[in-house]
Amino acid sequence: MLPWIQLDSATIPGENGELRLKQRGSEFSIMLGANELMNSRLSGSEEALATLSWDRIKSHPKPRILIGGLGMGFTLRAALAALPEDAGVTVAELVPAVIAWARGPMAEVFKGCLDDPRVGIHQGDVGEAIRAGKAAYDAILLDVDNGPDGLTRKSNDRLYDFAGLRAASDALRPGGVLAVWSSGPDPDFTRRLKGSGFAVDAVNTRANGKRGGARHVIWLAVKPVK
């Protein structure tokens, strides 16, 4: 068994936490303390975050998507595979090193998706991008924590409270979808979404897609068309 080698580490802006990029052969892992946030062998639920969202908005012309969290690019790549040529995707990534890892040691994992002309990078807080966009997006995809709480960054809690959900609704166009990835269920979050006026589905998915793996949850919260 090959040993894990730590390639780099990066502090999270405004927090005490540190992300660590590790490699074992062709496998990569991003860790926060003892928590593995993502692994290059497990992409199924991150891909589902994009494909399930696209199913909700595929009738929208010239769709505009905001992805919170670059990670290992699985959600971005799945979105680009589904979206038309006139789409636009903004990826908000708080930690500059994660973007550097995508273009450096993990370039083979990303397969050039950051160079797609439909893609723009917002280096900063996804919450800022949400609050700045009024009816700007057809879909907002959040994979910045292990669920609807601020694991990687305590201030991320603001994304999932009532004020944060109102901001997300304001940033969506009618019929747009807020999609949130989670490592497990959270009935309180489902209630907050419904209380914020969204039509909500909580979809169970697997870490490795049809091949199984850990069970994850994706909330699909659609803004009503008035």
Short mmCIF file of C-alpha atoms in Angstrom, two decimals:
data_model
loop_
_atom_site.label_atom_id
_atom_site.label_comp_id
_atom_site.label_asym_id
_atom_site.label_seq_id
_atom_site.Cartn_x
_atom_site.Cartn_y
_atom_site.Cartn_z
CA MET A 1 0.00 0.00 0.00
CA LEU A 2 1.43 3.34 -1.03
CA PRO A 3 1.72 5.91 1.77
CA TRP A 4 -0.10 9.23 1.72
CA ILE A 5 2.16 12.20 0.97
CA GLN A 6 1.13 15.72 1.95
CA LEU A 7 1.69 18.02 -1.02
CA ASP A 8 0.56 21.34 0.40
CA SER A 9 -1.53 23.07 3.03
CA ALA A 10 -3.53 26.28 3.06
CA THR A 11 -5.23 28.37 5.71
CA ILE A 12 -8.91 29.21 5.29
CA PRO A 13 -9.32 33.00 5.10
CA GLY A 14 -10.85 34.38 8.28
CA GLU A 15 -10.65 31.05 10.10
CA ASN A 16 -8.15 28.99 12.08
CA GLY A 17 -8.70 25.86 9.97
CA GLU A 18 -6.18 24.46 7.53
CA LEU A 19 -6.78 22.47 4.37
CA ARG A 20 -4.26 19.77 3.49
CA LEU A 21 -3.77 18.31 0.01
CA LYS A 22 -2.54 14.72 0.08
CA GLN A 23 -1.62 12.25 -2.66
CA ARG A 24 -1.27 8.46 -2.80
CA GLY A 25 -0.32 7.28 -6.26
CA SER A 26 -2.94 8.79 -8.58
CA GLU A 27 -5.40 9.38 -5.72
CA PHE A 28 -5.86 12.79 -4.08
CA SER A 29 -7.51 13.82 -0.84
CA ILE A 30 -8.33 17.21 0.68
CA MET A 31 -8.50 17.12 4.47
CA LEU A 32 -9.70 19.50 7.16
CA GLY A 33 -8.33 18.20 10.44
CA ALA A 34 -9.44 14.57 10.69
CA ASN A 35 -12.27 15.11 8.17
CA GLU A 36 -11.76 14.13 4.54
CA LEU A 37 -13.67 16.75 2.59
CA MET A 38 -13.20 15.11 -0.78
CA ASN A 39 -11.38 12.30 -2.52
CA SER A 40 -10.58 11.98 -6.22
CA ARG A 41 -11.98 8.41 -6.30
CA LEU A 42 -15.43 9.49 -5.08
CA SER A 43 -17.19 11.85 -7.46
CA GLY A 44 -20.73 10.50 -7.86
CA SER A 45 -22.68 12.73 -5.49
CA GLU A 46 -20.78 15.88 -6.52
CA GLU A 47 -21.64 15.10 -10.15
CA ALA A 48 -25.26 14.50 -9.16
CA LEU A 49 -25.35 17.99 -7.63
CA ALA A 50 -24.90 19.35 -11.16
CA THR A 51 -26.99 16.87 -13.15
CA LEU A 52 -30.00 16.94 -10.81
CA SER A 53 -29.93 20.74 -10.85
CA TRP A 54 -29.73 20.81 -14.63
CA ASP A 55 -32.83 18.61 -14.83
CA ARG A 56 -34.74 21.40 -13.04
CA ILE A 57 -33.61 24.25 -15.31
CA LYS A 58 -32.89 22.73 -18.73
CA SER A 59 -35.74 24.70 -20.29
CA HIS A 60 -34.11 28.00 -19.23
CA PRO A 61 -32.46 29.93 -22.09
CA LYS A 62 -28.80 30.92 -21.71
CA PRO A 63 -28.56 29.48 -18.19
CA ARG A 64 -26.32 31.09 -15.62
CA ILE A 65 -24.94 28.91 -12.81
CA LEU A 66 -23.12 29.76 -9.59
CA ILE A 67 -21.10 26.95 -8.01
CA GLY A 68 -19.95 27.48 -4.43
CA GLY A 69 -16.75 25.53 -3.85
CA LEU A 70 -14.31 24.37 -6.53
CA GLY A 71 -13.23 21.23 -4.70
CA MET A 72 -11.83 18.73 -7.19
CA GLY A 73 -13.94 20.07 -10.04
CA PHE A 74 -16.39 17.18 -10.24
CA THR A 75 -19.50 19.38 -10.01
CA LEU A 76 -18.05 21.85 -12.50
CA ARG A 77 -17.13 19.17 -15.03
CA ALA A 78 -20.57 17.54 -14.78
CA ALA A 79 -22.24 20.92 -15.24
CA LEU A 80 -20.16 21.73 -18.31
CA ALA A 81 -20.98 18.35 -19.85
CA ALA A 82 -24.70 19.10 -19.56
CA LEU A 83 -24.87 22.83 -20.22
CA PRO A 84 -25.27 24.39 -23.69
CA GLU A 85 -22.57 26.48 -25.33
CA ASP A 86 -24.29 29.76 -24.42
CA ALA A 87 -24.31 28.96 -20.69
CA GLY A 88 -22.19 30.74 -18.12
CA VAL A 89 -20.73 29.22 -14.95
CA THR A 90 -19.19 31.19 -12.09
CA VAL A 91 -17.21 29.19 -9.54
CA ALA A 92 -16.74 30.89 -6.17
CA GLU A 93 -13.71 29.56 -4.30
CA LEU A 94 -12.57 31.15 -1.06
CA VAL A 95 -9.13 29.52 -0.74
CA PRO A 96 -6.66 30.66 -3.44
CA ALA A 97 -4.55 27.51 -2.99
CA VAL A 98 -7.46 25.30 -4.10
CA ILE A 99 -7.44 27.10 -7.46
CA ALA A 100 -3.66 26.67 -7.64
CA TRP A 101 -3.99 22.95 -6.87
CA ALA A 102 -6.48 22.62 -9.73
CA ARG A 103 -3.97 24.03 -12.19
CA GLY A 104 -0.96 22.32 -10.58
CA PRO A 105 -0.80 18.90 -8.91
CA MET A 106 -4.44 18.03 -9.68
CA ALA A 107 -4.43 19.22 -13.31
CA GLU A 108 -5.13 15.67 -14.53
CA VAL A 109 -8.21 15.46 -12.28
CA PHE A 110 -9.56 18.78 -13.61
CA LYS A 111 -8.86 17.93 -17.27
CA GLY A 112 -8.72 21.58 -18.34
CA CYS A 113 -12.25 22.47 -17.24
CA LEU A 114 -11.12 25.82 -15.80
CA ASP A 115 -10.08 26.84 -19.31
CA ASP A 116 -13.59 26.33 -20.71
CA PRO A 117 -14.75 29.72 -22.10
CA ARG A 118 -18.05 29.35 -20.21
CA VAL A 119 -16.25 29.38 -16.85
CA GLY A 120 -15.33 32.33 -14.67
CA ILE A 121 -13.68 32.21 -11.24
CA HIS A 122 -14.78 34.38 -8.31
CA GLN A 123 -11.95 34.15 -5.79
CA GLY A 124 -13.87 34.93 -2.63
CA ASP A 125 -16.86 34.11 -0.45
CA VAL A 126 -19.78 32.52 -2.29
CA GLY A 127 -22.08 34.34 0.12
CA GLU A 128 -20.81 37.64 -1.28
CA ALA A 129 -21.49 36.45 -4.82
CA ILE A 130 -25.02 35.42 -3.83
CA ARG A 131 -25.80 38.72 -2.12
CA ALA A 132 -24.44 40.68 -5.09
CA GLY A 133 -26.56 38.86 -7.66
CA LYS A 134 -30.18 39.91 -7.98
CA ALA A 135 -32.06 37.49 -10.24
CA ALA A 136 -28.68 36.67 -11.75
CA TYR A 137 -28.70 32.87 -11.67
CA ASP A 138 -30.77 29.93 -12.83
CA ALA A 139 -29.03 27.64 -10.35
CA ILE A 140 -26.90 28.04 -7.24
CA LEU A 141 -24.97 24.88 -6.32
CA LEU A 142 -23.42 24.79 -2.85
CA ASP A 143 -20.75 22.27 -1.86
CA VAL A 144 -18.70 24.31 0.57
CA ASP A 145 -19.31 22.26 3.74
CA ASN A 146 -20.26 18.72 4.72
CA GLY A 147 -23.87 19.86 4.90
CA PRO A 148 -25.97 22.87 5.86
CA ASP A 149 -23.65 24.06 8.61
CA GLY A 150 -20.33 25.88 8.63
CA LEU A 151 -17.87 23.00 8.97
CA THR A 152 -15.02 24.48 6.95
CA ARG A 153 -15.83 28.05 7.96
CA LYS A 154 -18.14 28.97 10.83
CA SER A 155 -19.37 32.07 9.02
CA ASN A 156 -20.78 29.74 6.33
CA ASP A 157 -23.69 29.19 8.72
CA ARG A 158 -25.07 32.38 7.19
CA LEU A 159 -25.63 30.54 3.91
CA TYR A 160 -28.16 28.19 5.51
CA ASP A 161 -30.16 30.37 7.91
CA PHE A 162 -33.33 32.20 6.90
CA ALA A 163 -31.46 35.36 5.88
CA GLY A 164 -29.06 33.35 3.73
CA LEU A 165 -31.89 31.46 2.08
CA ARG A 166 -33.71 34.72 1.33
CA ALA A 167 -30.53 36.04 -0.28
CA ALA A 168 -30.28 32.88 -2.40
CA SER A 169 -33.92 33.25 -3.46
CA ASP A 170 -33.29 36.88 -4.43
CA ALA A 171 -30.26 35.81 -6.50
CA LEU A 172 -32.27 33.20 -8.42
CA ARG A 173 -34.47 33.80 -11.42
CA PRO A 174 -38.05 32.47 -11.26
CA GLY A 175 -37.96 28.69 -11.50
CA GLY A 176 -34.31 28.66 -10.48
CA VAL A 177 -32.90 26.04 -8.14
CA LEU A 178 -30.79 26.19 -5.00
CA ALA A 179 -28.97 22.86 -4.65
CA VAL A 180 -27.08 21.95 -1.48
CA TRP A 181 -24.81 18.92 -1.01
CA SER A 182 -24.70 17.18 2.36
CA SER A 183 -23.07 14.14 3.89
CA GLY A 184 -26.37 13.32 5.61
CA PRO A 185 -29.99 14.36 6.21
CA ASP A 186 -31.04 17.46 8.14
CA PRO A 187 -34.81 17.79 8.70
CA ASP A 188 -34.41 21.27 10.21
CA PHE A 189 -32.79 22.53 7.01
CA THR A 190 -35.61 21.04 4.95
CA ARG A 191 -38.08 22.99 7.10
CA ARG A 192 -36.10 26.21 6.69
CA LEU A 193 -36.09 25.80 2.92
CA LYS A 194 -39.83 25.27 2.85
CA GLY A 195 -40.33 28.18 5.25
CA SER A 196 -38.35 30.35 2.83
CA GLY A 197 -40.84 29.66 0.04
CA PHE A 198 -38.97 26.98 -1.91
CA ALA A 199 -40.48 23.79 -3.32
CA VAL A 200 -38.12 21.21 -1.85
CA ASP A 201 -36.89 17.72 -2.71
CA ALA A 202 -34.22 15.98 -0.61
CA VAL A 203 -32.63 13.39 -2.92
CA ASN A 204 -30.54 10.51 -1.62
CA THR A 205 -27.45 9.77 -3.66
CA ARG A 206 -24.24 7.75 -3.32
CA ALA A 207 -20.65 8.91 -3.06
CA ASN A 208 -19.60 6.77 -6.02
CA GLY A 209 -22.78 7.03 -8.09
CA LYS A 210 -24.23 3.75 -9.30
CA ARG A 211 -21.27 1.88 -7.86
CA GLY A 212 -22.40 2.68 -4.32
CA GLY A 213 -20.38 4.23 -1.54
CA ALA A 214 -21.51 6.42 1.35
CA ARG A 215 -25.04 7.82 1.29
CA HIS A 216 -25.31 11.55 0.74
CA VAL A 217 -28.20 13.99 0.39
CA ILE A 218 -28.81 16.75 -2.15
CA TRP A 219 -31.50 19.33 -1.52
CA LEU A 220 -33.13 20.74 -4.63
CA ALA A 221 -35.05 23.87 -3.68
CA VAL A 222 -36.90 25.51 -6.57
CA LYS A 223 -37.97 29.14 -6.50
CA PRO A 224 -41.62 29.46 -7.55
CA VAL A 225 -42.58 31.04 -10.84
CA LYS A 226 -45.06 33.81 -10.06
#
